[in-house]
Short mmCIF file of C-alpha atoms in Angstrom, two decimals:
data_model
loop_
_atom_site.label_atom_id
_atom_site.label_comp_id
_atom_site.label_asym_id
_atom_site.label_seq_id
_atom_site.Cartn_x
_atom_site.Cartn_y
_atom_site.Cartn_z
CA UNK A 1 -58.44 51.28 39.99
CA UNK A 2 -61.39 53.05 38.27
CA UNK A 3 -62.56 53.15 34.76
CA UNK A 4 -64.02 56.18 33.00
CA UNK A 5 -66.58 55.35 30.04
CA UNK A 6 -66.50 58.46 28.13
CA UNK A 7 -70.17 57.94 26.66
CA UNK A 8 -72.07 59.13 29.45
CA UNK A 9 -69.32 60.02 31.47
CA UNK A 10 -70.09 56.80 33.37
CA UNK A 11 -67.70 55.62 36.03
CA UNK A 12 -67.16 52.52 37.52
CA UNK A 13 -65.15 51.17 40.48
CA UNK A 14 -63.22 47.83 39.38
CA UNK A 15 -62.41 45.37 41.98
CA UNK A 16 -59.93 42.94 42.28
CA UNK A 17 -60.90 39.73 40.91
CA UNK A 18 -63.31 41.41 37.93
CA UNK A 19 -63.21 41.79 34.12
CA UNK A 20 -63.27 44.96 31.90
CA UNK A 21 -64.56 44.77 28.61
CA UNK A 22 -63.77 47.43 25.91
CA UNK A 23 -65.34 47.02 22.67
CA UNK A 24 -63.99 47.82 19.47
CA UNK A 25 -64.81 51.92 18.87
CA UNK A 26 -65.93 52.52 22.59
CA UNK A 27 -63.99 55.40 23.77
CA UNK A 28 -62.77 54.89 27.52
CA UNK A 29 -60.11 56.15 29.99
CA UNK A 30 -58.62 53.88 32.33
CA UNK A 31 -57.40 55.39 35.71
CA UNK A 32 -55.34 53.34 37.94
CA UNK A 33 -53.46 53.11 41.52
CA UNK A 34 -49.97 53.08 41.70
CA UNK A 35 -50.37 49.77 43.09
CA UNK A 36 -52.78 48.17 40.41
CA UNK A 37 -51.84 44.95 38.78
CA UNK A 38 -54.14 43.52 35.82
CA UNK A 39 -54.08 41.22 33.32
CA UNK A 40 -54.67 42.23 29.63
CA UNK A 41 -54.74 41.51 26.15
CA UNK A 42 -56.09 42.62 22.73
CA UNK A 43 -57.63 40.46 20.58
CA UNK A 44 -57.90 41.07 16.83
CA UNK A 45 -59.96 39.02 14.10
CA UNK A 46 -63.07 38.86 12.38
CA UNK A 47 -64.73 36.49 14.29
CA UNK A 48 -64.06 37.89 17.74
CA UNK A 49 -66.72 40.47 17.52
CA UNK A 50 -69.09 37.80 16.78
CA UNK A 51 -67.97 35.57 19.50
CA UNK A 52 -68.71 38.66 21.98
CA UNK A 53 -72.01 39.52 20.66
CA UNK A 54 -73.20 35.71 21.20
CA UNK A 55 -76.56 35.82 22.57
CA UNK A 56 -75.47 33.84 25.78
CA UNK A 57 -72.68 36.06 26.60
CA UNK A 58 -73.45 39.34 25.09
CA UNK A 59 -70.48 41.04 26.79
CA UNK A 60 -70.42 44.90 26.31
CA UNK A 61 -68.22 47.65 27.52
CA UNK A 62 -68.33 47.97 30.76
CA UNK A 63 -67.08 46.35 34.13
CA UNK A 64 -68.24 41.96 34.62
CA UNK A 65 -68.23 40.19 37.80
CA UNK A 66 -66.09 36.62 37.41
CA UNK A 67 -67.78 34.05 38.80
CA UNK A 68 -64.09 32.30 39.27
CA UNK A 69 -61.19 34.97 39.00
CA UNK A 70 -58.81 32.14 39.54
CA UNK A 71 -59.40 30.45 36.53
CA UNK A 72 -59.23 33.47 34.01
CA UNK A 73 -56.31 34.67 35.49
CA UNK A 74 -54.62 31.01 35.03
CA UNK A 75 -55.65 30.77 31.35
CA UNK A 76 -53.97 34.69 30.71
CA UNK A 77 -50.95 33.09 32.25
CA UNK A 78 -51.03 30.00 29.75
CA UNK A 79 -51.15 32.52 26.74
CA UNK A 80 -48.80 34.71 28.20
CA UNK A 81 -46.18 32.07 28.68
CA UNK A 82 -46.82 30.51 25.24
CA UNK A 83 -46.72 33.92 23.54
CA UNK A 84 -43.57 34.90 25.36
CA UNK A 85 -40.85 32.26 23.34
CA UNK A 86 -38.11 34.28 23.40
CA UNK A 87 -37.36 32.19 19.65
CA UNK A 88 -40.57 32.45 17.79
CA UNK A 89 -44.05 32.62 19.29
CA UNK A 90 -45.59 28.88 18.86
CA UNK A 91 -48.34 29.78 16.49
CA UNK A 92 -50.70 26.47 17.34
CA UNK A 93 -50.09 26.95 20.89
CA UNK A 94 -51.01 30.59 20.73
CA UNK A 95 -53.90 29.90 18.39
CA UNK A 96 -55.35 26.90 21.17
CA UNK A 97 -54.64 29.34 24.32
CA UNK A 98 -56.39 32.69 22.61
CA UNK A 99 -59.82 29.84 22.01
CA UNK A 100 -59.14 28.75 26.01
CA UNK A 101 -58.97 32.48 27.14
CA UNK A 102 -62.35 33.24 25.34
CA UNK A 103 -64.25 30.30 26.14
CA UNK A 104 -63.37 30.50 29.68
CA UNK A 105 -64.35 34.55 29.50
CA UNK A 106 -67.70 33.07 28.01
CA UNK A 107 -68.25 30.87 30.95
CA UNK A 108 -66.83 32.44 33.77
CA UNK A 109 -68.55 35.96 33.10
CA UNK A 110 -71.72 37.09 34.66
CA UNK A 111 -73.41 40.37 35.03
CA UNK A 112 -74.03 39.43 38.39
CA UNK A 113 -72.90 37.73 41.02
CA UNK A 114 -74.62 34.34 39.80
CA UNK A 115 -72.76 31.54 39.79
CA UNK A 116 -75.50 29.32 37.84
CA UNK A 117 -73.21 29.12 34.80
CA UNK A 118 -69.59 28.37 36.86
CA UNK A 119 -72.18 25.18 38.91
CA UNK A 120 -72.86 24.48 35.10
CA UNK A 121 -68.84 24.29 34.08
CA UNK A 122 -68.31 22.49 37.11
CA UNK A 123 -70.45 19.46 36.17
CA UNK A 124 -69.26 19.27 32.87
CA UNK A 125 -65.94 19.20 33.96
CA UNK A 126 -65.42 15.06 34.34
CA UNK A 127 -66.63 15.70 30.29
CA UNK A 128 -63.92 18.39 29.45
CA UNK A 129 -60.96 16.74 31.20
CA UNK A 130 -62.27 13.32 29.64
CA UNK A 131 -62.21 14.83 26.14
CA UNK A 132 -58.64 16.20 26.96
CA UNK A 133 -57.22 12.71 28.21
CA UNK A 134 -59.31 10.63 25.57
CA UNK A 135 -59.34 13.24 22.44
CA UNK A 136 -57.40 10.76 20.36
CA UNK A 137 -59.71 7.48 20.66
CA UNK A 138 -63.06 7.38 19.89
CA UNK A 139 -65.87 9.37 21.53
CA UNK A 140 -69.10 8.20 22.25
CA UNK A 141 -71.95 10.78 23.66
CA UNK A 142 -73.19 7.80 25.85
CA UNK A 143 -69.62 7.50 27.11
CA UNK A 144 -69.46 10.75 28.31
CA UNK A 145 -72.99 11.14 29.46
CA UNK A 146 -72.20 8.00 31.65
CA UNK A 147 -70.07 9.89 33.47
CA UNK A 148 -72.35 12.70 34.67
CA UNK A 149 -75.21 10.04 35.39
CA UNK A 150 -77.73 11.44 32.69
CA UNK A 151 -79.16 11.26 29.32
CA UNK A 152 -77.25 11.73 25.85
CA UNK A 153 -80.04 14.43 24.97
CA UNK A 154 -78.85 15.91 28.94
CA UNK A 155 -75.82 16.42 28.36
CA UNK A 156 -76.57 17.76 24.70
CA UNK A 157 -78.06 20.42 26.44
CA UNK A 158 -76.27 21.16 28.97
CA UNK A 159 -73.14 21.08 27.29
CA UNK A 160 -74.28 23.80 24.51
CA UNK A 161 -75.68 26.03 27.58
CA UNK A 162 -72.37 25.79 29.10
CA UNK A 163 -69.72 26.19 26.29
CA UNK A 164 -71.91 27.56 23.44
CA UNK A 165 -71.02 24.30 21.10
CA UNK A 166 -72.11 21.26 20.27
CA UNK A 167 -70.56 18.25 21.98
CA UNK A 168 -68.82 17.04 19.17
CA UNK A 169 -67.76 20.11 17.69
CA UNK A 170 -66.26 20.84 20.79
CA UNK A 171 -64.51 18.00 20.56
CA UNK A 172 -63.30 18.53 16.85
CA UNK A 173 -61.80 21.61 17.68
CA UNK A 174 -60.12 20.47 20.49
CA UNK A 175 -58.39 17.87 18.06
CA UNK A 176 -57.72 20.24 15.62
CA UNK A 177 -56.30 22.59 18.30
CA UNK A 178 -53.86 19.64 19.10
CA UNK A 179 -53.13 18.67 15.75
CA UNK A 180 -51.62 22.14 14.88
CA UNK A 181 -48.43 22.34 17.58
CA UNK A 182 -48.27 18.56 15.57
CA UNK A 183 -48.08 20.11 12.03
CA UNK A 184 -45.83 22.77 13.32
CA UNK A 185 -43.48 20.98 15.97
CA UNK A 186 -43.56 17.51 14.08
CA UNK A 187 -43.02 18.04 10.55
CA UNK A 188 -41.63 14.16 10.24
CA UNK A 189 -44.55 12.71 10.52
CA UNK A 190 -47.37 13.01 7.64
CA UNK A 191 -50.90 14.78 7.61
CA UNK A 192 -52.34 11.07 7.65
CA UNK A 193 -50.46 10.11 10.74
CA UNK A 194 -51.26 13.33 12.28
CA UNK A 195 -54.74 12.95 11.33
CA UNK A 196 -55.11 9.54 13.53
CA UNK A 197 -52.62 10.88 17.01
CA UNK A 198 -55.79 13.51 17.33
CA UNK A 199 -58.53 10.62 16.44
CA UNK A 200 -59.52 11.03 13.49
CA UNK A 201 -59.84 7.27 11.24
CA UNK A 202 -60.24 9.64 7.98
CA UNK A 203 -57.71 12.08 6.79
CA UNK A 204 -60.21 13.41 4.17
CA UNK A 205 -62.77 14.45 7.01
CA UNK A 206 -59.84 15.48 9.00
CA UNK A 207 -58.63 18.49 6.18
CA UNK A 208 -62.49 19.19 5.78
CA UNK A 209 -62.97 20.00 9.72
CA UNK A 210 -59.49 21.90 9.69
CA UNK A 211 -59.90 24.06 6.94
CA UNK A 212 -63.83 24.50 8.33
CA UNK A 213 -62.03 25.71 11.45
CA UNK A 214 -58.99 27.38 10.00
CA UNK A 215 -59.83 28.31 6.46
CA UNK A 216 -56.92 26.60 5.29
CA UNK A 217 -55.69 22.64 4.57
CA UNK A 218 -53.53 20.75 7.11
CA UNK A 219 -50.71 21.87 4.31
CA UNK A 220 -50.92 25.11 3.88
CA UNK A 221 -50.78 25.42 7.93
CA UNK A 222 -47.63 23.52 7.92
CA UNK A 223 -46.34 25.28 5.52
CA UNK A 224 -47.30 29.16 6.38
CA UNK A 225 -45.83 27.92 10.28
CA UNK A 226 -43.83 24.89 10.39
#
């Protein structure tokens, strides 16, 4: 398959196993084989122009080298299958798989064939699948930097190189991500109850960090998509 950037008449050869990016208001013409499979999807909202433009990733129009093909192709399929419910799409689910989809775009994408930044996700990965096993208890940086073997100021770093967040925010989202298929799926159980299965002691700091997140209380989410 090729792709045709109209500005410049620019074209570029896309080969299997690499991303296109087209920005909002970039004009573009997409030739392809008979034979050409490709995942896609559009993504709409005010914040996902900013999350492009982050210094780190910077992603422009144009054709990216993946430094692991594999693994963005898995996360499309994750949205794809939560998006497809032949019912009613599962709002929380679709809401946690979109933020999966674009952070693993952020990490996975390189304008060259560098793999610094995938050897970077690798070693935090003992981190990320700790924070997905242990999300609701209580996280300690010295916890987690025990597992890679280094500092707490380390992995500070490393981690906000990596996944362009701070440890615990990362984390904080991640809970909130969970807690929203619970305030959808689960509507028996309270906001308080909720509020601890995802690890938070406080249900006052848990509606402040949701509605930071989601610009709306743990109520008017159930509400809008219970």
């Amino acid at each position: 398959a090729s792709l045709l950037l109209q500005e410049g008449s620019q074209k570029c050869k896309v080969f299997p196993g690499q991303l296109v990016v087209i920005r909002r208001g970039d004009s573009f013409e997409w030739v392809a084989g008979t034979d050409a499979v490709a995942d896609s999807v559009i993504f709409e909202g005010e914040q996902i122009e900013a999350f492009l433009d982050l210094p780190e990733l910077a992603l422009i129009t144009g054709v990216w080298h993946l430094a692991s093909a594999e693994v963005i192709h898995s996360l499309f399929s994750d949205l794809y299958r939560v998006a497809a419910n032949p019912e009613a799409p599962d709002s929380a689910g679709v809401s946690a798989a979109v933020y999966n989809l674009l952070a693993g775009i952020s990490q996975q994408a390189a304008a060259n064939i560098s793999s610094s930044l995938a050897a970077r996700y690798e070693r935090l990965r003992p981190v990320l699948d700790y924070i997905g096993e242990h999300y609701a208890e209580s996280i300690t940086l010295k916890a987690l930097s025990d597992l890679l073997g280094v500092t707490p100021q380390h992995l500070c770093t490393l981690f906000r190189k990596t996944m362009h967040s701070r440890v615990f925010e990362y984390i904080n989202l991640y809970r909130i991500s969970v807690s929203k298929k619970l305030l959808s799926d689960s509507v028996e159980r309270s906001i308080r109850e909720i509020a601890r299965l995802v690890g938070f002691d406080d249900v006052s700091y848990y509606c402040f960090i949701f509605k930071r997140f989601e610009k709306m209380t743990p109520g008017e989410f159930r509400k809008n998509y219970a």
